[in-house]
Amino acid sequence: MGALTKAKSCLEHVLHRGVHGGIRSNSGHFDLVGLRSTCTEYVHSDIAILESLDIAIDVGAVFNFGFSPSGHLVAAVGELPCIALIDTQRGKLVQSVPVAHLDCINFTKFINDYQFATGSDDKCIKLWDVRHLKSELLTLKGHKGWVKNIEFCQGMLITSDLEGSVIAWDLKRIHKTKVPHRPLLHFPDLVRIACSLQEDKLVISTKYGHVLIFDNLRLDSLPSDFDYMRKKKHRPESSYNRMFVIRDHSSKLHTTSSMKIHPKGWCLATRMQRANHSISGEMMFVDNITFDADSSDDECLPNTTSPEKIEAIYSSYIYHYASSRSPFHPTLPSLNREMFRRCDLSSCKNLSPVFGVQSQLLASTVESDVAQGIFKEFAFSYDGRMICSPYRRGVRFLSFSKNFNEICDISASQTALYESAVISTHSHFVFTTAASPVDVRFVSGGEDGKVQFYGPRL
């Protein structure tokens, strides 16, 4: 079905609902809010497999996807050190890089429609241009551990590794083959980072379930603000880089294996794993992270952690990191491919949350417990009304209500995410999903190396 036919079908359906379903305001006029709600529900409620985009790529197990800002391209990376570029409109593999790194590739991030970055277990980040893929544009070296996350924020490329380092690379000041960079933070037992699309929040998660949020983010002063607060035991006078801590919601759930900030910055979704693999089950939590910028710190940040509390948490990590004979590293799982990455959570010390604060929990749900220890990446839809999450040999679509309302419109008494659909398409477990930044389309990949797209049936 062509795009024009789909649009016509959708319009006819919506108009039928408008005439016969009562999409009118109390004054009798056509209710545009009701019309928009009906359109949204119609598009989101009929997600299906896009058969024409069912393709296979040669990256081994798929670990991560990265959409271009226009949504026309998606990069897939994984177990093998190669890159696959897929045209999402035609459903075809358009380009590939057979040997992009020296080890498996964990993450990829588009900077614009032509340039993207990849991070690998070879401890390097590489910049690429889709128009010239014969070789990388630049190789960025500075990490001492496996690179796990890449973000682009305030003109900087923000990268993190599993040794606890967060580094900022200034892409606006590239000189020949050198990119100015400096360490932003070092936090032992750091696992993941995320930046909001509004570029006003940086989120850091640790293997013990703590999540640190820097609000009103200003990267150029972040290192000094963080150091000042730790040493002086009180906040800087600046309103930038306000920090607070979210504690895990269950003492049996520790590591945040993946996390995403809502596209509008309203909430934070985290998928957490249990520290003990003998206890099955994972959880997803959605927490409110919105603040009133015009209020005082005490009013707008009811969950703000004091400098003393953050220093205590930080010190506990320093102590554990220094005293442990075997610092935290992912280990290889006993699966078919030796390159799979598993977090060895069972060997972690069971440290209870230290001086944490409970977050403003909005909703939660139980996730599948297969392939325990494997990081599983979920994704918000472009409008934030849906979450696409790996679920056994397929994906599960979650929403905040049956009608796919915005999170700000759900009832305060509602605490569970609504399961709108479960689609099984893979022959092995799914590890990662991603969402188009411009429309309701999703992609999944996993152990079988298969890439599957989903979208409205219309």
Coordinates of C-alpha atoms in Angstrom, one line a residue:
M1 CA 0.0 0.0 0.0
G2 CA 1.5 3.4 -1.1
A3 CA 1.9 6.4 1.2
L4 CA -1.0 8.2 -0.5
T5 CA -3.3 5.2 -0.1
K6 CA -2.3 4.8 3.5
A7 CA -3.0 8.5 4.2
K8 CA -6.4 8.4 2.5
S9 CA -7.3 5.2 4.5
C10 CA -6.3 6.8 7.8
L11 CA -8.2 10.1 7.0
E12 CA -11.3 8.2 6.0
H13 CA -11.2 6.2 9.3
V14 CA -10.6 9.3 11.4
L15 CA -13.4 11.2 9.7
H16 CA -15.8 8.2 10.2
R17 CA -14.8 8.1 13.9
G18 CA -15.3 11.9 14.0
V19 CA -18.8 11.8 12.6
H20 CA -20.1 8.7 14.2
G21 CA -17.9 8.6 17.3
G22 CA -18.7 12.0 18.6
I23 CA -15.4 13.9 18.3
R24 CA -17.0 17.2 19.1
S25 CA -16.7 19.7 21.9
N26 CA -19.5 20.7 24.2
S27 CA -20.2 23.7 22.0
G28 CA -20.9 21.4 19.0
H29 CA -17.8 22.4 17.1
F30 CA -15.3 19.9 15.8
D31 CA -12.9 19.0 18.5
L32 CA -9.3 19.2 17.2
V33 CA -7.9 17.7 20.4
G34 CA -10.3 14.8 20.1
L35 CA -9.4 14.4 16.4
R36 CA -5.7 14.3 17.3
S37 CA -6.3 11.7 20.0
T38 CA -8.3 9.6 17.6
C39 CA -5.5 9.8 14.9
T40 CA -2.9 8.9 17.5
E41 CA -4.8 6.0 18.8
Y42 CA -5.4 4.7 15.3
V43 CA -1.8 4.9 14.3
H44 CA -0.3 3.5 17.5
S45 CA -2.8 0.7 18.1
D46 CA -2.1 -1.2 14.9
I47 CA 1.7 -1.8 14.9
A48 CA 2.6 -4.8 12.7
I49 CA 5.6 -6.4 11.1
L50 CA 6.7 -4.6 7.9
E51 CA 7.4 -7.8 5.9
S52 CA 9.2 -6.0 3.0
L53 CA 11.9 -4.8 5.5
D54 CA 12.7 -8.2 6.8
I55 CA 16.4 -8.4 6.0
A56 CA 19.6 -10.0 7.4
I57 CA 22.9 -8.3 8.0
D58 CA 26.4 -9.6 8.7
V59 CA 27.3 -8.0 12.0
G60 CA 26.7 -11.2 14.1
A61 CA 24.5 -10.6 17.1
V62 CA 23.1 -7.0 16.9
F63 CA 23.9 -4.9 19.9
N64 CA 22.7 -1.4 18.9
F65 CA 21.0 0.7 16.3
G66 CA 21.4 4.4 15.4
F67 CA 18.8 6.3 13.3
S68 CA 19.8 9.3 11.3
P69 CA 17.9 12.5 12.3
S70 CA 15.8 12.3 9.1
G71 CA 15.0 8.7 9.8
H72 CA 16.1 7.6 6.3
L73 CA 19.1 5.6 7.4
V74 CA 19.7 3.3 10.4
A75 CA 23.2 2.0 11.3
A76 CA 23.4 -1.5 12.9
V77 CA 26.4 -2.7 14.9
G78 CA 27.1 -5.7 17.1
E79 CA 29.2 -8.8 17.8
L80 CA 31.4 -8.5 14.7
P81 CA 33.6 -5.3 14.2
C82 CA 31.6 -4.2 11.2
I83 CA 28.9 -1.6 10.4
A84 CA 25.7 -2.1 8.3
L85 CA 23.8 0.9 6.9
I86 CA 20.2 0.3 6.0
D87 CA 17.8 2.4 3.9
T88 CA 14.6 2.4 6.0
Q89 CA 12.5 3.6 3.1
R90 CA 13.4 0.8 0.7
G91 CA 14.3 -1.8 3.3
K92 CA 17.7 -2.5 1.7
L93 CA 21.3 -2.8 3.0
V94 CA 22.9 0.1 1.2
Q95 CA 26.5 0.1 2.6
S96 CA 28.7 -1.8 5.0
V97 CA 32.1 -1.5 6.6
P98 CA 33.6 -5.1 6.9
V99 CA 36.3 -4.1 9.4
A100 CA 35.4 -0.9 11.3
H101 CA 37.1 -1.7 14.6
L102 CA 39.4 -4.3 16.2
D103 CA 36.7 -5.7 18.5
C104 CA 32.9 -5.8 18.8
I105 CA 31.0 -2.5 18.4
N106 CA 28.7 -1.6 21.3
F107 CA 27.1 1.7 20.3
T108 CA 26.5 4.0 17.3
K109 CA 25.2 7.5 17.2
F110 CA 24.3 9.8 14.3
I111 CA 25.6 13.4 14.7
N112 CA 23.7 14.6 11.6
D113 CA 22.3 13.0 8.5
Y114 CA 25.7 12.2 7.1
Q115 CA 28.1 11.7 10.0
F116 CA 27.9 9.2 12.8
A117 CA 30.1 7.7 15.6
T118 CA 30.8 4.2 16.8
G119 CA 32.2 3.0 20.1
S120 CA 33.9 -0.4 20.5
D121 CA 35.5 -2.8 23.0
D122 CA 38.8 -1.7 21.4
K123 CA 38.5 1.4 23.6
C124 CA 38.2 3.7 20.5
I125 CA 35.5 5.9 19.1
K126 CA 35.5 6.4 15.3
L127 CA 33.7 9.1 13.2
W128 CA 32.3 8.1 9.8
D129 CA 30.7 9.8 6.9
V130 CA 28.0 7.8 5.0
R131 CA 29.3 9.4 1.7
H132 CA 32.8 8.1 2.2
L133 CA 32.9 4.9 4.1
K134 CA 36.1 3.5 2.7
S135 CA 37.8 4.8 5.9
E136 CA 36.9 6.6 9.1
L137 CA 37.1 10.3 9.3
L138 CA 38.8 10.3 12.7
T139 CA 39.7 7.9 15.5
L140 CA 39.3 9.2 19.0
K141 CA 41.5 7.6 21.7
G142 CA 41.3 8.4 25.4
H143 CA 39.3 5.7 27.0
K144 CA 40.8 3.0 29.1
G145 CA 37.8 0.7 29.1
W146 CA 35.2 -0.6 26.7
V147 CA 33.2 2.2 25.2
K148 CA 29.5 1.7 26.0
N149 CA 27.7 4.9 25.3
I150 CA 27.9 7.8 22.9
E151 CA 25.8 11.0 23.1
F152 CA 25.8 14.3 21.2
C153 CA 25.0 17.3 23.4
Q154 CA 25.8 21.0 23.3
G155 CA 28.1 20.5 20.3
M156 CA 30.1 17.9 22.2
L157 CA 30.4 14.2 21.7
I158 CA 29.9 12.6 25.1
T159 CA 31.3 9.1 25.5
S160 CA 31.6 6.7 28.5
D161 CA 33.3 3.5 29.2
L162 CA 32.9 0.7 31.7
E163 CA 36.0 1.9 33.7
G164 CA 33.9 4.8 34.9
S165 CA 35.1 7.7 32.6
V166 CA 32.9 10.2 30.8
I167 CA 34.8 12.2 28.2
A168 CA 33.7 15.3 26.2
W169 CA 35.1 15.7 22.6
D170 CA 34.8 19.2 21.1
L171 CA 33.9 18.5 17.4
K172 CA 33.7 22.2 16.7
R173 CA 37.5 22.6 17.2
I174 CA 38.9 19.7 15.2
H175 CA 42.5 20.4 14.0
K176 CA 43.6 18.0 11.3
T177 CA 43.4 14.6 13.0
K178 CA 43.1 15.9 16.6
V179 CA 39.9 16.5 18.5
P180 CA 40.2 18.5 21.8
H181 CA 38.8 16.5 24.6
R182 CA 38.7 16.5 28.4
P183 CA 37.3 14.3 31.1
L184 CA 33.9 15.4 32.4
L185 CA 33.5 12.9 35.3
H186 CA 34.9 9.7 36.6
F187 CA 32.5 7.6 38.6
P188 CA 33.6 4.1 39.6
D189 CA 31.1 1.4 38.6
L190 CA 29.4 3.6 36.0
V191 CA 27.4 1.6 33.5
R192 CA 25.3 3.9 31.2
I193 CA 24.8 7.5 30.4
A194 CA 22.0 9.4 28.5
C195 CA 21.4 13.0 27.5
S196 CA 18.0 14.6 26.9
L197 CA 17.1 15.8 23.4
Q198 CA 16.6 19.3 25.0
E199 CA 20.3 19.0 26.0
D200 CA 19.5 20.1 29.6
K201 CA 19.9 16.8 31.4
L202 CA 22.7 14.3 31.8
V203 CA 21.9 11.0 33.4
I204 CA 24.4 8.5 34.8
S205 CA 23.6 5.0 36.1
T206 CA 25.7 2.7 38.2
K207 CA 25.9 -1.0 38.7
Y208 CA 24.3 -0.7 42.2
G209 CA 21.1 0.8 40.9
H210 CA 21.8 4.5 41.6
V211 CA 20.9 7.0 38.9
L212 CA 22.5 10.5 39.1
I213 CA 20.8 13.3 37.2
F214 CA 22.5 16.6 36.3
D215 CA 19.7 19.1 35.7
N216 CA 20.0 22.4 33.8
L217 CA 23.1 21.0 32.3
R218 CA 26.1 23.1 31.4
L219 CA 29.0 20.9 30.1
D220 CA 31.8 23.5 30.3
S221 CA 31.4 23.9 34.0
L222 CA 30.2 20.4 35.0
P223 CA 33.7 19.1 36.1
S224 CA 34.3 22.1 38.4
D225 CA 30.8 22.1 39.7
F226 CA 30.9 18.5 40.6
D227 CA 34.3 18.7 42.2
Y228 CA 33.3 21.9 44.1
M229 CA 30.3 20.2 45.6
R230 CA 32.1 17.1 46.7
K231 CA 35.0 19.1 48.3
K232 CA 33.1 22.1 49.8
K233 CA 30.1 20.1 50.9
H234 CA 27.6 22.6 49.5
R235 CA 26.2 23.6 46.2
P236 CA 27.8 26.2 43.9
E237 CA 26.0 29.5 43.6
S238 CA 25.3 28.8 40.0
S239 CA 21.9 27.3 39.1
Y240 CA 23.5 25.0 36.5
N241 CA 24.3 21.3 36.9
R242 CA 21.9 20.7 39.9
M243 CA 22.4 17.1 40.9
F244 CA 20.2 14.5 42.6
V245 CA 20.1 10.8 43.0
I246 CA 17.4 8.2 42.3
R247 CA 17.7 5.1 44.4
D248 CA 16.7 1.7 43.0
H249 CA 13.0 0.7 43.7
S250 CA 13.8 -2.7 45.1
S251 CA 16.7 -3.9 47.1
K252 CA 16.9 -7.0 44.8
L253 CA 17.2 -4.9 41.7
H254 CA 20.6 -3.3 41.1
T255 CA 22.1 -2.6 37.7
T256 CA 20.4 -0.3 35.3
S257 CA 21.1 -2.1 32.1
S258 CA 19.5 0.5 29.8
M259 CA 17.8 3.8 30.2
K260 CA 16.1 6.4 28.0
I261 CA 14.9 9.9 28.6
H262 CA 11.4 10.8 27.2
P263 CA 11.7 12.7 23.9
K264 CA 10.2 15.7 25.7
G265 CA 12.3 15.3 28.8
W266 CA 9.3 14.5 31.0
C267 CA 10.5 11.2 32.5
L268 CA 13.2 8.7 32.7
A269 CA 12.6 5.0 31.9
T270 CA 15.1 2.5 33.2
R271 CA 15.4 -1.3 32.7
M272 CA 17.0 -2.9 35.7
Q273 CA 18.5 -6.4 36.3
R274 CA 18.7 -8.4 39.5
A275 CA 22.1 -8.7 41.1
N276 CA 21.6 -12.4 41.6
H277 CA 21.1 -14.3 38.4
S278 CA 19.5 -17.2 40.4
I279 CA 16.5 -14.9 40.9
S280 CA 14.9 -14.4 37.6
G281 CA 13.2 -11.3 36.4
E282 CA 13.9 -7.8 35.2
M283 CA 11.9 -4.6 35.8
M284 CA 11.2 -1.3 33.9
F285 CA 10.6 1.8 35.9
V286 CA 9.4 5.2 34.7
D287 CA 10.2 8.2 37.0
N288 CA 9.3 11.8 36.8
I289 CA 12.3 14.1 36.2
T290 CA 10.5 17.4 35.5
F291 CA 11.3 20.4 37.6
D292 CA 10.1 24.0 38.0
A293 CA 13.1 26.2 37.0
D294 CA 11.6 29.3 38.6
S295 CA 11.3 27.7 42.1
S296 CA 14.0 27.5 44.7
D297 CA 16.1 24.3 44.9
D298 CA 14.1 23.0 47.9
E299 CA 10.8 23.6 46.0
C300 CA 11.7 22.4 42.6
L301 CA 13.9 19.5 43.6
P302 CA 12.1 17.7 46.4
N303 CA 14.3 14.7 45.8
T304 CA 17.6 16.6 45.5
T305 CA 20.4 14.8 47.3
S306 CA 22.6 16.9 49.6
P307 CA 26.3 17.2 48.8
E308 CA 27.1 15.1 51.9
K309 CA 24.8 12.3 50.7
I310 CA 26.3 12.3 47.2
E311 CA 29.8 12.3 48.7
A312 CA 28.9 9.3 50.8
I313 CA 27.6 7.4 47.8
Y314 CA 30.7 8.4 45.7
S315 CA 33.0 7.4 48.6
S316 CA 31.3 4.0 48.9
Y317 CA 32.0 3.3 45.3
I318 CA 35.6 4.5 45.6
Y319 CA 36.1 2.2 48.6
H320 CA 34.5 -0.8 46.9
Y321 CA 36.4 -0.2 43.7
A322 CA 39.8 0.1 45.4
S323 CA 39.3 -2.8 47.8
S324 CA 37.9 -5.2 45.3
R325 CA 40.5 -7.6 43.8
S326 CA 38.4 -8.1 40.7
P327 CA 36.9 -4.7 39.7
F328 CA 33.6 -4.8 37.8
H329 CA 34.0 -6.0 34.2
P330 CA 31.5 -7.6 31.9
T331 CA 32.3 -11.3 31.3
L332 CA 31.7 -13.6 28.5
P333 CA 28.4 -15.6 28.7
S334 CA 28.1 -19.3 27.9
L335 CA 26.3 -18.7 24.7
N336 CA 27.0 -19.8 21.1
R337 CA 29.1 -16.7 20.3
E338 CA 32.1 -15.9 22.4
M339 CA 31.8 -12.2 21.8
F340 CA 28.5 -11.7 23.6
R341 CA 28.8 -9.4 26.5
R342 CA 27.3 -10.2 29.9
C343 CA 27.5 -8.2 33.1
D344 CA 28.8 -10.3 35.9
L345 CA 26.4 -9.0 38.5
S346 CA 26.3 -12.2 40.6
S347 CA 29.8 -11.4 42.0
C348 CA 29.0 -7.8 43.0
K349 CA 28.8 -6.9 46.7
N350 CA 25.3 -6.4 47.9
L351 CA 25.7 -2.8 49.0
S352 CA 22.4 -1.4 50.2
P353 CA 21.5 2.1 48.8
V354 CA 23.6 4.7 50.7
F355 CA 21.8 7.9 51.5
G356 CA 19.7 7.7 48.4
V357 CA 16.3 9.3 47.9
Q358 CA 13.2 7.7 46.5
S359 CA 12.3 9.0 43.0
Q360 CA 8.8 10.0 41.8
L361 CA 7.7 6.7 40.4
L362 CA 5.1 7.0 37.7
A363 CA 4.8 3.5 36.3
S364 CA 6.5 0.1 36.1
T365 CA 6.2 -3.3 34.6
V366 CA 7.9 -6.7 34.8
E367 CA 10.1 -7.5 31.8
S368 CA 11.1 -10.9 30.4
D369 CA 13.9 -12.7 32.2
V370 CA 15.6 -14.5 29.3
A371 CA 19.3 -14.1 28.5
Q372 CA 19.9 -12.8 32.0
G373 CA 22.7 -10.3 32.3
I374 CA 22.6 -9.2 28.7
F375 CA 22.0 -5.5 28.3
K376 CA 18.7 -5.1 26.5
E377 CA 18.1 -1.7 24.8
F378 CA 14.6 -0.4 24.6
A379 CA 13.3 2.8 22.9
F380 CA 10.7 5.5 23.2
S381 CA 8.7 6.3 20.1
Y382 CA 9.4 9.7 18.5
D383 CA 6.4 11.2 20.3
G384 CA 7.0 9.5 23.6
R385 CA 3.7 7.7 23.7
M386 CA 5.0 4.2 23.3
I387 CA 8.0 2.1 24.4
C388 CA 9.4 -0.7 22.3
S389 CA 11.2 -3.2 24.5
P390 CA 13.0 -6.5 23.7
Y391 CA 10.8 -9.4 24.8
R392 CA 12.1 -12.9 24.4
R393 CA 12.2 -13.6 20.6
G394 CA 10.4 -10.5 19.7
V395 CA 9.4 -7.1 21.0
R396 CA 6.7 -5.8 23.3
F397 CA 5.0 -2.4 22.9
L398 CA 4.1 -0.5 26.0
S399 CA 2.2 2.7 26.6
F400 CA 1.0 4.8 29.5
S401 CA -2.7 4.1 28.7
K402 CA -4.9 2.0 26.5
N403 CA -5.6 5.1 24.4
F404 CA -1.9 6.0 24.0
N405 CA -2.2 9.2 26.0
E406 CA 0.7 11.5 26.9
I407 CA 2.3 10.6 30.2
C408 CA 1.1 13.9 31.6
D409 CA -2.5 12.9 30.9
I410 CA -2.6 9.6 32.7
S411 CA -4.3 9.1 36.1
A412 CA -2.3 9.6 39.2
S413 CA -3.6 6.2 40.5
Q414 CA -2.2 4.3 37.5
T415 CA 1.1 2.6 38.2
A416 CA 1.4 -0.1 35.5
L417 CA 2.4 0.3 31.9
Y418 CA -0.2 -0.9 29.4
E419 CA 0.9 -3.7 27.1
S420 CA -0.5 -2.9 23.6
A421 CA 1.1 -5.7 21.6
V422 CA 3.7 -8.5 21.7
I423 CA 5.2 -9.5 18.3
S424 CA 7.6 -12.5 18.0
T425 CA 9.7 -12.3 14.8
H426 CA 13.2 -13.6 15.6
S427 CA 14.5 -17.1 15.9
H428 CA 16.7 -16.2 18.9
F429 CA 16.5 -13.6 21.8
V430 CA 16.2 -9.9 21.0
F431 CA 18.8 -7.7 22.5
T432 CA 18.1 -4.2 21.2
T433 CA 15.4 -2.0 19.7
A434 CA 15.4 1.6 18.3
A435 CA 12.8 4.1 17.2
S436 CA 12.6 6.4 14.2
P437 CA 13.0 10.1 15.3
V438 CA 10.3 11.3 12.8
D439 CA 7.5 8.7 12.7
V440 CA 6.0 5.6 14.3
R441 CA 8.6 3.0 13.2
F442 CA 10.7 0.7 15.2
V443 CA 13.5 -1.8 14.5
S444 CA 14.8 -4.8 16.5
G445 CA 17.8 -7.0 16.4
G446 CA 19.4 -9.7 18.5
E447 CA 21.3 -13.0 18.7
D448 CA 20.2 -14.2 15.3
G449 CA 21.7 -11.2 13.5
K450 CA 18.3 -10.4 11.9
V451 CA 16.9 -6.9 11.6
Q452 CA 13.2 -6.5 11.7
F453 CA 11.2 -3.3 11.2
Y454 CA 7.7 -2.5 12.6
G455 CA 5.2 0.2 11.8
P456 CA 1.5 1.0 11.6
R457 CA -0.5 -1.4 9.4
L458 CA -2.9 1.3 8.1

